[in-house]
mmCIF file with all atom_site columns, C-alpha atoms in Angstrom:
data_model
loop_
_atom_site.group_PDB
_atom_site.id
_atom_site.type_symbol
_atom_site.label_atom_id
_atom_site.label_alt_id
_atom_site.label_comp_id
_atom_site.label_asym_id
_atom_site.label_entity_id
_atom_site.label_seq_id
_atom_site.pdbx_PDB_ins_code
_atom_site.Cartn_x
_atom_site.Cartn_y
_atom_site.Cartn_z
_atom_site.occupancy
_atom_site.B_iso_or_equiv
_atom_site.pdbx_formal_charge
_atom_site.auth_seq_id
_atom_site.auth_comp_id
_atom_site.auth_asym_id
_atom_site.auth_atom_id
_atom_site.pdbx_PDB_model_num
ATOM 1   C CA . UNK A 1 1   ? 35.773 -52.430 52.863 1.00 44.00 ? 1   UNK A CA 1
ATOM 2   C CA . UNK A 1 2   ? 35.565 -51.240 49.273 1.00 48.00 ? 2   UNK A CA 1
ATOM 3   C CA . UNK A 1 3   ? 32.007 -51.708 48.033 1.00 47.00 ? 3   UNK A CA 1
ATOM 4   C CA . UNK A 1 4   ? 30.682 -51.613 51.614 1.00 47.00 ? 4   UNK A CA 1
ATOM 5   C CA . UNK A 1 5   ? 31.933 -48.093 52.168 1.00 40.00 ? 5   UNK A CA 1
ATOM 6   C CA . UNK A 1 6   ? 29.582 -45.153 51.494 1.00 43.00 ? 6   UNK A CA 1
ATOM 7   C CA . UNK A 1 7   ? 31.140 -42.145 49.804 1.00 39.00 ? 7   UNK A CA 1
ATOM 8   C CA . UNK A 1 8   ? 29.620 -38.662 49.633 1.00 43.00 ? 8   UNK A CA 1
ATOM 9   C CA . UNK A 1 9   ? 30.518 -36.899 46.416 1.00 47.00 ? 9   UNK A CA 1
ATOM 10  C CA . UNK A 1 10  ? 34.100 -38.070 46.044 1.00 47.00 ? 10  UNK A CA 1
ATOM 11  C CA . UNK A 1 11  ? 36.155 -35.564 44.060 1.00 50.00 ? 11  UNK A CA 1
ATOM 12  C CA . UNK A 1 12  ? 39.861 -35.948 44.652 1.00 49.00 ? 12  UNK A CA 1
ATOM 13  C CA . UNK A 1 13  ? 41.902 -39.159 44.366 1.00 50.00 ? 13  UNK A CA 1
ATOM 14  C CA . UNK A 1 14  ? 45.597 -39.007 45.162 1.00 47.00 ? 14  UNK A CA 1
ATOM 15  C CA . UNK A 1 15  ? 47.787 -41.967 46.189 1.00 36.00 ? 15  UNK A CA 1
ATOM 16  C CA . UNK A 1 16  ? 44.429 -43.748 46.266 1.00 35.00 ? 16  UNK A CA 1
ATOM 17  C CA . UNK A 1 17  ? 43.364 -41.578 49.195 1.00 32.00 ? 17  UNK A CA 1
ATOM 18  C CA . UNK A 1 18  ? 39.775 -40.445 48.748 1.00 35.00 ? 18  UNK A CA 1
ATOM 19  C CA . UNK A 1 19  ? 38.351 -37.082 49.707 1.00 33.00 ? 19  UNK A CA 1
ATOM 20  C CA . UNK A 1 20  ? 34.613 -36.494 50.100 1.00 32.00 ? 20  UNK A CA 1
ATOM 21  C CA . UNK A 1 21  ? 33.055 -33.174 49.147 1.00 29.00 ? 21  UNK A CA 1
ATOM 22  C CA . UNK A 1 22  ? 36.395 -31.458 49.055 1.00 30.00 ? 22  UNK A CA 1
ATOM 23  C CA . UNK A 1 23  ? 37.190 -28.474 46.888 1.00 31.00 ? 23  UNK A CA 1
ATOM 24  C CA . UNK A 1 24  ? 40.585 -26.910 46.153 1.00 32.00 ? 24  UNK A CA 1
ATOM 25  C CA . UNK A 1 25  ? 40.765 -23.646 44.242 1.00 32.00 ? 25  UNK A CA 1
ATOM 26  C CA . UNK A 1 26  ? 44.147 -22.185 43.355 1.00 35.00 ? 26  UNK A CA 1
ATOM 27  C CA . UNK A 1 27  ? 44.279 -18.963 41.315 1.00 38.00 ? 27  UNK A CA 1
ATOM 28  C CA . UNK A 1 28  ? 48.050 -19.425 41.193 1.00 43.00 ? 28  UNK A CA 1
ATOM 29  C CA . UNK A 1 29  ? 49.866 -22.722 41.183 1.00 45.00 ? 29  UNK A CA 1
ATOM 30  C CA . UNK A 1 30  ? 52.533 -22.797 43.896 1.00 44.00 ? 30  UNK A CA 1
ATOM 31  C CA . UNK A 1 31  ? 55.134 -25.179 45.221 1.00 45.00 ? 31  UNK A CA 1
ATOM 32  C CA . UNK A 1 32  ? 56.935 -25.482 48.521 1.00 41.00 ? 32  UNK A CA 1
ATOM 33  C CA . UNK A 1 33  ? 60.431 -24.013 48.526 1.00 39.00 ? 33  UNK A CA 1
ATOM 34  C CA . UNK A 1 34  ? 63.170 -24.250 51.109 1.00 41.00 ? 34  UNK A CA 1
ATOM 35  C CA . UNK A 1 35  ? 62.530 -23.196 54.683 1.00 44.00 ? 35  UNK A CA 1
ATOM 36  C CA . UNK A 1 36  ? 58.811 -23.693 54.219 1.00 46.00 ? 36  UNK A CA 1
ATOM 37  C CA . UNK A 1 37  ? 58.341 -20.771 51.820 1.00 43.00 ? 37  UNK A CA 1
ATOM 38  C CA . UNK A 1 38  ? 55.907 -20.966 48.924 1.00 42.00 ? 38  UNK A CA 1
ATOM 39  C CA . UNK A 1 39  ? 56.847 -20.078 45.356 1.00 46.00 ? 39  UNK A CA 1
ATOM 40  C CA . UNK A 1 40  ? 54.394 -19.313 42.616 1.00 48.00 ? 40  UNK A CA 1
ATOM 41  C CA . UNK A 1 41  ? 55.358 -21.296 39.508 1.00 48.00 ? 41  UNK A CA 1
ATOM 42  C CA . UNK A 1 42  ? 52.397 -20.483 37.259 1.00 51.00 ? 42  UNK A CA 1
ATOM 43  C CA . UNK A 1 43  ? 49.615 -17.970 37.206 1.00 51.00 ? 43  UNK A CA 1
ATOM 44  C CA . UNK A 1 44  ? 48.922 -14.886 39.241 1.00 48.00 ? 44  UNK A CA 1
ATOM 45  C CA . UNK A 1 45  ? 46.317 -14.009 41.878 1.00 46.00 ? 45  UNK A CA 1
ATOM 46  C CA . UNK A 1 46  ? 42.857 -13.300 40.466 1.00 44.00 ? 46  UNK A CA 1
ATOM 47  C CA . UNK A 1 47  ? 41.122 -14.430 37.306 1.00 40.00 ? 47  UNK A CA 1
ATOM 48  C CA . UNK A 1 48  ? 41.783 -13.824 33.653 1.00 42.00 ? 48  UNK A CA 1
ATOM 49  C CA . UNK A 1 49  ? 44.061 -14.901 30.812 1.00 38.00 ? 49  UNK A CA 1
ATOM 50  C CA . UNK A 1 50  ? 46.896 -12.466 31.448 1.00 35.00 ? 50  UNK A CA 1
ATOM 51  C CA . UNK A 1 51  ? 49.144 -15.034 33.018 1.00 42.00 ? 51  UNK A CA 1
ATOM 52  C CA . UNK A 1 52  ? 47.612 -17.955 31.070 1.00 48.00 ? 52  UNK A CA 1
ATOM 53  C CA . UNK A 1 53  ? 46.111 -19.758 34.074 1.00 50.00 ? 53  UNK A CA 1
ATOM 54  C CA . UNK A 1 54  ? 42.548 -19.305 35.299 1.00 50.00 ? 54  UNK A CA 1
ATOM 55  C CA . UNK A 1 55  ? 41.137 -21.299 38.190 1.00 48.00 ? 55  UNK A CA 1
ATOM 56  C CA . UNK A 1 56  ? 43.210 -24.415 38.656 1.00 46.00 ? 56  UNK A CA 1
ATOM 57  C CA . UNK A 1 57  ? 40.810 -26.848 40.244 1.00 49.00 ? 57  UNK A CA 1
ATOM 58  C CA . UNK A 1 58  ? 41.439 -30.490 41.312 1.00 47.00 ? 58  UNK A CA 1
ATOM 59  C CA . UNK A 1 59  ? 44.348 -29.751 39.215 1.00 61.00 ? 59  UNK A CA 1
ATOM 60  C CA . UNK A 1 60  ? 47.811 -31.101 39.418 1.00 78.00 ? 60  UNK A CA 1
ATOM 61  C CA . UNK A 1 61  ? 49.629 -34.151 38.176 1.00 89.00 ? 61  UNK A CA 1
ATOM 62  C CA . UNK A 1 62  ? 53.359 -34.537 37.590 1.00 89.00 ? 62  UNK A CA 1
ATOM 63  C CA . UNK A 1 63  ? 55.553 -36.628 35.298 1.00 92.00 ? 63  UNK A CA 1
ATOM 64  C CA . UNK A 1 64  ? 59.261 -35.991 35.199 1.00 92.00 ? 64  UNK A CA 1
ATOM 65  C CA . UNK A 1 65  ? 59.770 -32.217 34.983 1.00 91.00 ? 65  UNK A CA 1
ATOM 66  C CA . UNK A 1 66  ? 56.232 -31.620 33.786 1.00 93.00 ? 66  UNK A CA 1
ATOM 67  C CA . UNK A 1 67  ? 53.305 -30.386 35.899 1.00 92.00 ? 67  UNK A CA 1
ATOM 68  C CA . UNK A 1 68  ? 49.859 -30.774 34.267 1.00 93.00 ? 68  UNK A CA 1
ATOM 69  C CA . UNK A 1 69  ? 47.223 -28.305 35.402 1.00 91.00 ? 69  UNK A CA 1
ATOM 70  C CA . UNK A 1 70  ? 43.493 -28.561 34.672 1.00 91.00 ? 70  UNK A CA 1
ATOM 71  C CA . UNK A 1 71  ? 42.114 -25.086 34.030 1.00 88.00 ? 71  UNK A CA 1
ATOM 72  C CA . UNK A 1 72  ? 38.353 -25.495 34.092 1.00 86.00 ? 72  UNK A CA 1
ATOM 73  C CA . UNK A 1 73  ? 37.666 -21.801 33.594 1.00 86.00 ? 73  UNK A CA 1
ATOM 74  C CA . UNK A 1 74  ? 39.220 -21.811 30.137 1.00 90.00 ? 74  UNK A CA 1
ATOM 75  C CA . UNK A 1 75  ? 38.501 -25.452 29.325 1.00 93.00 ? 75  UNK A CA 1
ATOM 76  C CA . UNK A 1 76  ? 42.075 -26.551 28.892 1.00 94.00 ? 76  UNK A CA 1
ATOM 77  C CA . UNK A 1 77  ? 44.814 -28.673 30.447 1.00 95.00 ? 77  UNK A CA 1
ATOM 78  C CA . UNK A 1 78  ? 48.170 -26.906 30.648 1.00 93.00 ? 78  UNK A CA 1
ATOM 79  C CA . UNK A 1 79  ? 51.713 -28.312 30.701 1.00 94.00 ? 79  UNK A CA 1
ATOM 80  C CA . UNK A 1 80  ? 54.221 -26.497 32.844 1.00 91.00 ? 80  UNK A CA 1
ATOM 81  C CA . UNK A 1 81  ? 57.834 -27.600 32.194 1.00 92.00 ? 81  UNK A CA 1
ATOM 82  C CA . UNK A 1 82  ? 59.778 -26.977 35.385 1.00 91.00 ? 82  UNK A CA 1
ATOM 83  C CA . UNK A 1 83  ? 63.044 -27.398 33.506 1.00 92.00 ? 83  UNK A CA 1
ATOM 84  C CA . UNK A 1 84  ? 62.613 -24.243 31.489 1.00 92.00 ? 84  UNK A CA 1
ATOM 85  C CA . UNK A 1 85  ? 59.501 -22.549 32.849 1.00 89.00 ? 85  UNK A CA 1
ATOM 86  C CA . UNK A 1 86  ? 57.545 -22.970 29.608 1.00 91.00 ? 86  UNK A CA 1
ATOM 87  C CA . UNK A 1 87  ? 53.773 -23.049 30.049 1.00 91.00 ? 87  UNK A CA 1
ATOM 88  C CA . UNK A 1 88  ? 51.827 -24.494 27.078 1.00 94.00 ? 88  UNK A CA 1
ATOM 89  C CA . UNK A 1 89  ? 48.416 -25.925 26.363 1.00 95.00 ? 89  UNK A CA 1
ATOM 90  C CA . UNK A 1 90  ? 48.306 -29.728 26.300 1.00 97.00 ? 90  UNK A CA 1
ATOM 91  C CA . UNK A 1 91  ? 44.628 -30.181 25.569 1.00 98.00 ? 91  UNK A CA 1
ATOM 92  C CA . UNK A 1 92  ? 41.612 -28.017 24.808 1.00 97.00 ? 92  UNK A CA 1
ATOM 93  C CA . UNK A 1 93  ? 41.098 -25.146 22.406 1.00 96.00 ? 93  UNK A CA 1
ATOM 94  C CA . UNK A 1 94  ? 39.685 -22.658 24.914 1.00 93.00 ? 94  UNK A CA 1
ATOM 95  C CA . UNK A 1 95  ? 36.024 -23.158 23.992 1.00 94.00 ? 95  UNK A CA 1
ATOM 96  C CA . UNK A 1 96  ? 33.864 -25.303 26.194 1.00 95.00 ? 96  UNK A CA 1
ATOM 97  C CA . UNK A 1 97  ? 32.369 -28.441 24.596 1.00 94.00 ? 97  UNK A CA 1
ATOM 98  C CA . UNK A 1 98  ? 33.178 -32.093 24.025 1.00 93.00 ? 98  UNK A CA 1
ATOM 99  C CA . UNK A 1 99  ? 34.709 -32.863 20.662 1.00 96.00 ? 99  UNK A CA 1
ATOM 100 C CA . UNK A 1 100 ? 37.872 -33.782 18.877 1.00 97.00 ? 100 UNK A CA 1
ATOM 101 C CA . UNK A 1 101 ? 38.426 -37.446 19.707 1.00 98.00 ? 101 UNK A CA 1
ATOM 102 C CA . UNK A 1 102 ? 40.984 -38.982 17.320 1.00 98.00 ? 102 UNK A CA 1
ATOM 103 C CA . UNK A 1 103 ? 42.669 -35.670 16.551 1.00 98.00 ? 103 UNK A CA 1
ATOM 104 C CA . UNK A 1 104 ? 45.216 -33.349 18.143 1.00 99.00 ? 104 UNK A CA 1
ATOM 105 C CA . UNK A 1 105 ? 44.317 -32.652 21.768 1.00 98.00 ? 105 UNK A CA 1
ATOM 106 C CA . UNK A 1 106 ? 45.008 -28.925 21.336 1.00 98.00 ? 106 UNK A CA 1
ATOM 107 C CA . UNK A 1 107 ? 42.172 -28.771 18.769 1.00 98.00 ? 107 UNK A CA 1
ATOM 108 C CA . UNK A 1 108 ? 39.678 -30.665 20.912 1.00 98.00 ? 108 UNK A CA 1
ATOM 109 C CA . UNK A 1 109 ? 37.020 -29.151 23.133 1.00 98.00 ? 109 UNK A CA 1
ATOM 110 C CA . UNK A 1 110 ? 36.854 -29.878 26.862 1.00 97.00 ? 110 UNK A CA 1
ATOM 111 C CA . UNK A 1 111 ? 33.699 -29.020 28.770 1.00 95.00 ? 111 UNK A CA 1
ATOM 112 C CA . UNK A 1 112 ? 34.916 -28.903 32.360 1.00 92.00 ? 112 UNK A CA 1
ATOM 113 C CA . UNK A 1 113 ? 38.355 -30.438 32.915 1.00 94.00 ? 113 UNK A CA 1
ATOM 114 C CA . UNK A 1 114 ? 38.892 -31.311 36.556 1.00 92.00 ? 114 UNK A CA 1
ATOM 115 C CA . UNK A 1 115 ? 41.009 -34.263 37.604 1.00 93.00 ? 115 UNK A CA 1
ATOM 116 C CA . UNK A 1 116 ? 44.337 -35.001 35.990 1.00 95.00 ? 116 UNK A CA 1
ATOM 117 C CA . UNK A 1 117 ? 46.548 -38.094 36.288 1.00 96.00 ? 117 UNK A CA 1
ATOM 118 C CA . UNK A 1 118 ? 49.476 -39.533 34.373 1.00 97.00 ? 118 UNK A CA 1
ATOM 119 C CA . UNK A 1 119 ? 50.145 -43.254 33.760 1.00 97.00 ? 119 UNK A CA 1
ATOM 120 C CA . UNK A 1 120 ? 53.550 -44.918 33.685 1.00 97.00 ? 120 UNK A CA 1
ATOM 121 C CA . UNK A 1 121 ? 53.929 -44.238 29.971 1.00 97.00 ? 121 UNK A CA 1
ATOM 122 C CA . UNK A 1 122 ? 53.381 -40.497 30.364 1.00 97.00 ? 122 UNK A CA 1
ATOM 123 C CA . UNK A 1 123 ? 49.879 -40.501 28.867 1.00 98.00 ? 123 UNK A CA 1
ATOM 124 C CA . UNK A 1 124 ? 47.787 -37.823 30.522 1.00 98.00 ? 124 UNK A CA 1
ATOM 125 C CA . UNK A 1 125 ? 44.206 -38.514 31.590 1.00 98.00 ? 125 UNK A CA 1
ATOM 126 C CA . UNK A 1 126 ? 41.695 -35.764 32.343 1.00 97.00 ? 126 UNK A CA 1
ATOM 127 C CA . UNK A 1 127 ? 38.186 -36.046 33.786 1.00 96.00 ? 127 UNK A CA 1
ATOM 128 C CA . UNK A 1 128 ? 35.985 -33.891 31.516 1.00 95.00 ? 128 UNK A CA 1
ATOM 129 C CA . UNK A 1 129 ? 33.440 -33.590 34.308 1.00 94.00 ? 129 UNK A CA 1
ATOM 130 C CA . UNK A 1 130 ? 30.407 -31.901 32.763 1.00 94.00 ? 130 UNK A CA 1
ATOM 131 C CA . UNK A 1 131 ? 30.871 -33.960 29.586 1.00 97.00 ? 131 UNK A CA 1
ATOM 132 C CA . UNK A 1 132 ? 30.685 -37.152 31.693 1.00 98.00 ? 132 UNK A CA 1
ATOM 133 C CA . UNK A 1 133 ? 33.837 -38.557 30.144 1.00 98.00 ? 133 UNK A CA 1
ATOM 134 C CA . UNK A 1 134 ? 37.461 -39.377 30.989 1.00 98.00 ? 134 UNK A CA 1
ATOM 135 C CA . UNK A 1 135 ? 39.815 -38.556 28.157 1.00 98.00 ? 135 UNK A CA 1
ATOM 136 C CA . UNK A 1 136 ? 43.398 -39.532 27.427 1.00 99.00 ? 136 UNK A CA 1
ATOM 137 C CA . UNK A 1 137 ? 46.138 -37.543 25.681 1.00 99.00 ? 137 UNK A CA 1
ATOM 138 C CA . UNK A 1 138 ? 48.711 -39.874 24.109 1.00 98.00 ? 138 UNK A CA 1
ATOM 139 C CA . UNK A 1 139 ? 52.187 -38.800 25.133 1.00 97.00 ? 139 UNK A CA 1
ATOM 140 C CA . UNK A 1 140 ? 53.761 -39.915 21.842 1.00 97.00 ? 140 UNK A CA 1
ATOM 141 C CA . UNK A 1 141 ? 51.236 -38.482 19.391 1.00 98.00 ? 141 UNK A CA 1
ATOM 142 C CA . UNK A 1 142 ? 49.246 -35.797 21.198 1.00 98.00 ? 142 UNK A CA 1
ATOM 143 C CA . UNK A 1 143 ? 46.011 -37.413 20.069 1.00 99.00 ? 143 UNK A CA 1
ATOM 144 C CA . UNK A 1 144 ? 43.033 -37.292 22.420 1.00 99.00 ? 144 UNK A CA 1
ATOM 145 C CA . UNK A 1 145 ? 40.521 -40.119 22.909 1.00 99.00 ? 145 UNK A CA 1
ATOM 146 C CA . UNK A 1 146 ? 37.766 -41.041 25.335 1.00 98.00 ? 146 UNK A CA 1
ATOM 147 C CA . UNK A 1 147 ? 38.606 -43.946 27.655 1.00 98.00 ? 147 UNK A CA 1
ATOM 148 C CA . UNK A 1 148 ? 35.515 -43.865 29.894 1.00 99.00 ? 148 UNK A CA 1
ATOM 149 C CA . UNK A 1 149 ? 32.007 -42.490 29.663 1.00 98.00 ? 149 UNK A CA 1
ATOM 150 C CA . UNK A 1 150 ? 29.593 -42.030 26.791 1.00 98.00 ? 150 UNK A CA 1
ATOM 151 C CA . UNK A 1 151 ? 28.911 -38.376 27.325 1.00 96.00 ? 151 UNK A CA 1
ATOM 152 C CA . UNK A 1 152 ? 25.489 -39.174 28.800 1.00 97.00 ? 152 UNK A CA 1
ATOM 153 C CA . UNK A 1 153 ? 25.174 -38.941 32.564 1.00 97.00 ? 153 UNK A CA 1
ATOM 154 C CA . UNK A 1 154 ? 24.119 -41.999 34.548 1.00 97.00 ? 154 UNK A CA 1
ATOM 155 C CA . UNK A 1 155 ? 25.500 -45.010 36.405 1.00 96.00 ? 155 UNK A CA 1
ATOM 156 C CA . UNK A 1 156 ? 25.724 -47.961 34.092 1.00 97.00 ? 156 UNK A CA 1
ATOM 157 C CA . UNK A 1 157 ? 28.287 -50.196 32.424 1.00 98.00 ? 157 UNK A CA 1
ATOM 158 C CA . UNK A 1 158 ? 29.977 -52.187 35.169 1.00 98.00 ? 158 UNK A CA 1
ATOM 159 C CA . UNK A 1 159 ? 31.511 -55.318 33.722 1.00 98.00 ? 159 UNK A CA 1
ATOM 160 C CA . UNK A 1 160 ? 31.764 -53.883 30.207 1.00 98.00 ? 160 UNK A CA 1
ATOM 161 C CA . UNK A 1 161 ? 34.043 -51.521 28.255 1.00 99.00 ? 161 UNK A CA 1
ATOM 162 C CA . UNK A 1 162 ? 34.578 -48.253 30.159 1.00 99.00 ? 162 UNK A CA 1
ATOM 163 C CA . UNK A 1 163 ? 33.912 -46.253 27.005 1.00 98.00 ? 163 UNK A CA 1
ATOM 164 C CA . UNK A 1 164 ? 30.357 -47.682 26.969 1.00 98.00 ? 164 UNK A CA 1
ATOM 165 C CA . UNK A 1 165 ? 29.662 -46.885 30.624 1.00 98.00 ? 165 UNK A CA 1
ATOM 166 C CA . UNK A 1 166 ? 27.820 -43.847 32.005 1.00 98.00 ? 166 UNK A CA 1
ATOM 167 C CA . UNK A 1 167 ? 29.433 -41.526 34.561 1.00 98.00 ? 167 UNK A CA 1
ATOM 168 C CA . UNK A 1 168 ? 28.089 -38.486 36.333 1.00 97.00 ? 168 UNK A CA 1
ATOM 169 C CA . UNK A 1 169 ? 30.492 -35.629 36.909 1.00 96.00 ? 169 UNK A CA 1
ATOM 170 C CA . UNK A 1 170 ? 33.724 -37.602 37.064 1.00 96.00 ? 170 UNK A CA 1
ATOM 171 C CA . UNK A 1 171 ? 36.361 -35.650 39.016 1.00 93.00 ? 171 UNK A CA 1
ATOM 172 C CA . UNK A 1 172 ? 39.495 -36.957 40.748 1.00 92.00 ? 172 UNK A CA 1
ATOM 173 C CA . UNK A 1 173 ? 41.678 -39.478 38.931 1.00 95.00 ? 173 UNK A CA 1
ATOM 174 C CA . UNK A 1 174 ? 44.471 -41.796 40.239 1.00 95.00 ? 174 UNK A CA 1
ATOM 175 C CA . UNK A 1 175 ? 46.509 -44.759 39.037 1.00 96.00 ? 175 UNK A CA 1
ATOM 176 C CA . UNK A 1 176 ? 47.748 -47.740 40.988 1.00 96.00 ? 176 UNK A CA 1
ATOM 177 C CA . UNK A 1 177 ? 51.127 -49.422 40.350 1.00 96.00 ? 177 UNK A CA 1
ATOM 178 C CA . UNK A 1 178 ? 49.609 -51.519 37.550 1.00 97.00 ? 178 UNK A CA 1
ATOM 179 C CA . UNK A 1 179 ? 48.206 -48.503 35.668 1.00 97.00 ? 179 UNK A CA 1
ATOM 180 C CA . UNK A 1 180 ? 44.624 -49.326 36.620 1.00 98.00 ? 180 UNK A CA 1
ATOM 181 C CA . UNK A 1 181 ? 42.689 -46.056 36.543 1.00 98.00 ? 181 UNK A CA 1
ATOM 182 C CA . UNK A 1 182 ? 40.473 -45.004 39.453 1.00 98.00 ? 182 UNK A CA 1
ATOM 183 C CA . UNK A 1 183 ? 37.760 -42.399 38.848 1.00 97.00 ? 183 UNK A CA 1
ATOM 184 C CA . UNK A 1 184 ? 35.873 -40.451 41.491 1.00 96.00 ? 184 UNK A CA 1
ATOM 185 C CA . UNK A 1 185 ? 32.396 -40.653 39.921 1.00 96.00 ? 185 UNK A CA 1
ATOM 186 C CA . UNK A 1 186 ? 31.170 -37.731 41.976 1.00 94.00 ? 186 UNK A CA 1
ATOM 187 C CA . UNK A 1 187 ? 27.580 -37.544 40.830 1.00 95.00 ? 187 UNK A CA 1
ATOM 188 C CA . UNK A 1 188 ? 27.072 -41.206 41.628 1.00 96.00 ? 188 UNK A CA 1
ATOM 189 C CA . UNK A 1 189 ? 28.977 -41.063 44.948 1.00 96.00 ? 189 UNK A CA 1
ATOM 190 C CA . UNK A 1 190 ? 31.163 -43.966 43.815 1.00 96.00 ? 190 UNK A CA 1
ATOM 191 C CA . UNK A 1 191 ? 34.711 -44.771 42.761 1.00 97.00 ? 191 UNK A CA 1
ATOM 192 C CA . UNK A 1 192 ? 35.052 -46.625 39.449 1.00 98.00 ? 192 UNK A CA 1
ATOM 193 C CA . UNK A 1 193 ? 38.048 -48.673 38.278 1.00 98.00 ? 193 UNK A CA 1
ATOM 194 C CA . UNK A 1 194 ? 39.138 -49.115 34.676 1.00 99.00 ? 194 UNK A CA 1
ATOM 195 C CA . UNK A 1 195 ? 41.302 -52.187 34.213 1.00 99.00 ? 195 UNK A CA 1
ATOM 196 C CA . UNK A 1 196 ? 44.554 -51.333 32.386 1.00 98.00 ? 196 UNK A CA 1
ATOM 197 C CA . UNK A 1 197 ? 44.652 -54.635 30.493 1.00 97.00 ? 197 UNK A CA 1
ATOM 198 C CA . UNK A 1 198 ? 41.008 -55.067 29.492 1.00 98.00 ? 198 UNK A CA 1
ATOM 199 C CA . UNK A 1 199 ? 39.449 -51.617 29.633 1.00 98.00 ? 199 UNK A CA 1
ATOM 200 C CA . UNK A 1 200 ? 36.620 -53.076 31.739 1.00 99.00 ? 200 UNK A CA 1
ATOM 201 C CA . UNK A 1 201 ? 35.036 -50.754 34.291 1.00 99.00 ? 201 UNK A CA 1
ATOM 202 C CA . UNK A 1 202 ? 33.791 -51.728 37.737 1.00 98.00 ? 202 UNK A CA 1
ATOM 203 C CA . UNK A 1 203 ? 32.657 -50.000 40.929 1.00 98.00 ? 203 UNK A CA 1
ATOM 204 C CA . UNK A 1 204 ? 35.083 -50.452 43.840 1.00 96.00 ? 204 UNK A CA 1
ATOM 205 C CA . UNK A 1 205 ? 33.666 -48.019 46.433 1.00 90.00 ? 205 UNK A CA 1
#
């Protein structure tokens, strides 16, 4: 298992389940209510900024009362607080690009945010797919940094620091119980693992 398994364009990682060539598009973010009903908790049908959410794709991660939504149309990650209904921008300034490391996440550019995951500390990770990076928003400071990928597409770097490795269209993200990060490296048809203690990247599937 693991490295002996072939994966075709993995995109979504959740509970370490892997989906191949799977696309989820949600113009409005919904949740299941009682009796099997569905409630819309953010956004409205159709595209556009009127309700603050565009296409939410590969999109949801939760931490406490917060739901994090990657909005690749507008190049941002949004924070929906279920406790009060507030919807704010966590990362991205609304213009596509790849900049801002070391500064406030809300002033940074994201090229194509797709996967979102949250570690045990509440730090939010987003796969900036077309920028070939995985970026982290520090829960305490709001500062954004790159944790994997150089910004140049490719498949290199196993055994070294994840920030020096090359990825191609990273998409789905997931954490295990030890905060090791798993990245669906879609363009390379692989799953990469970033060790929580060392920051070393490896290919696991």
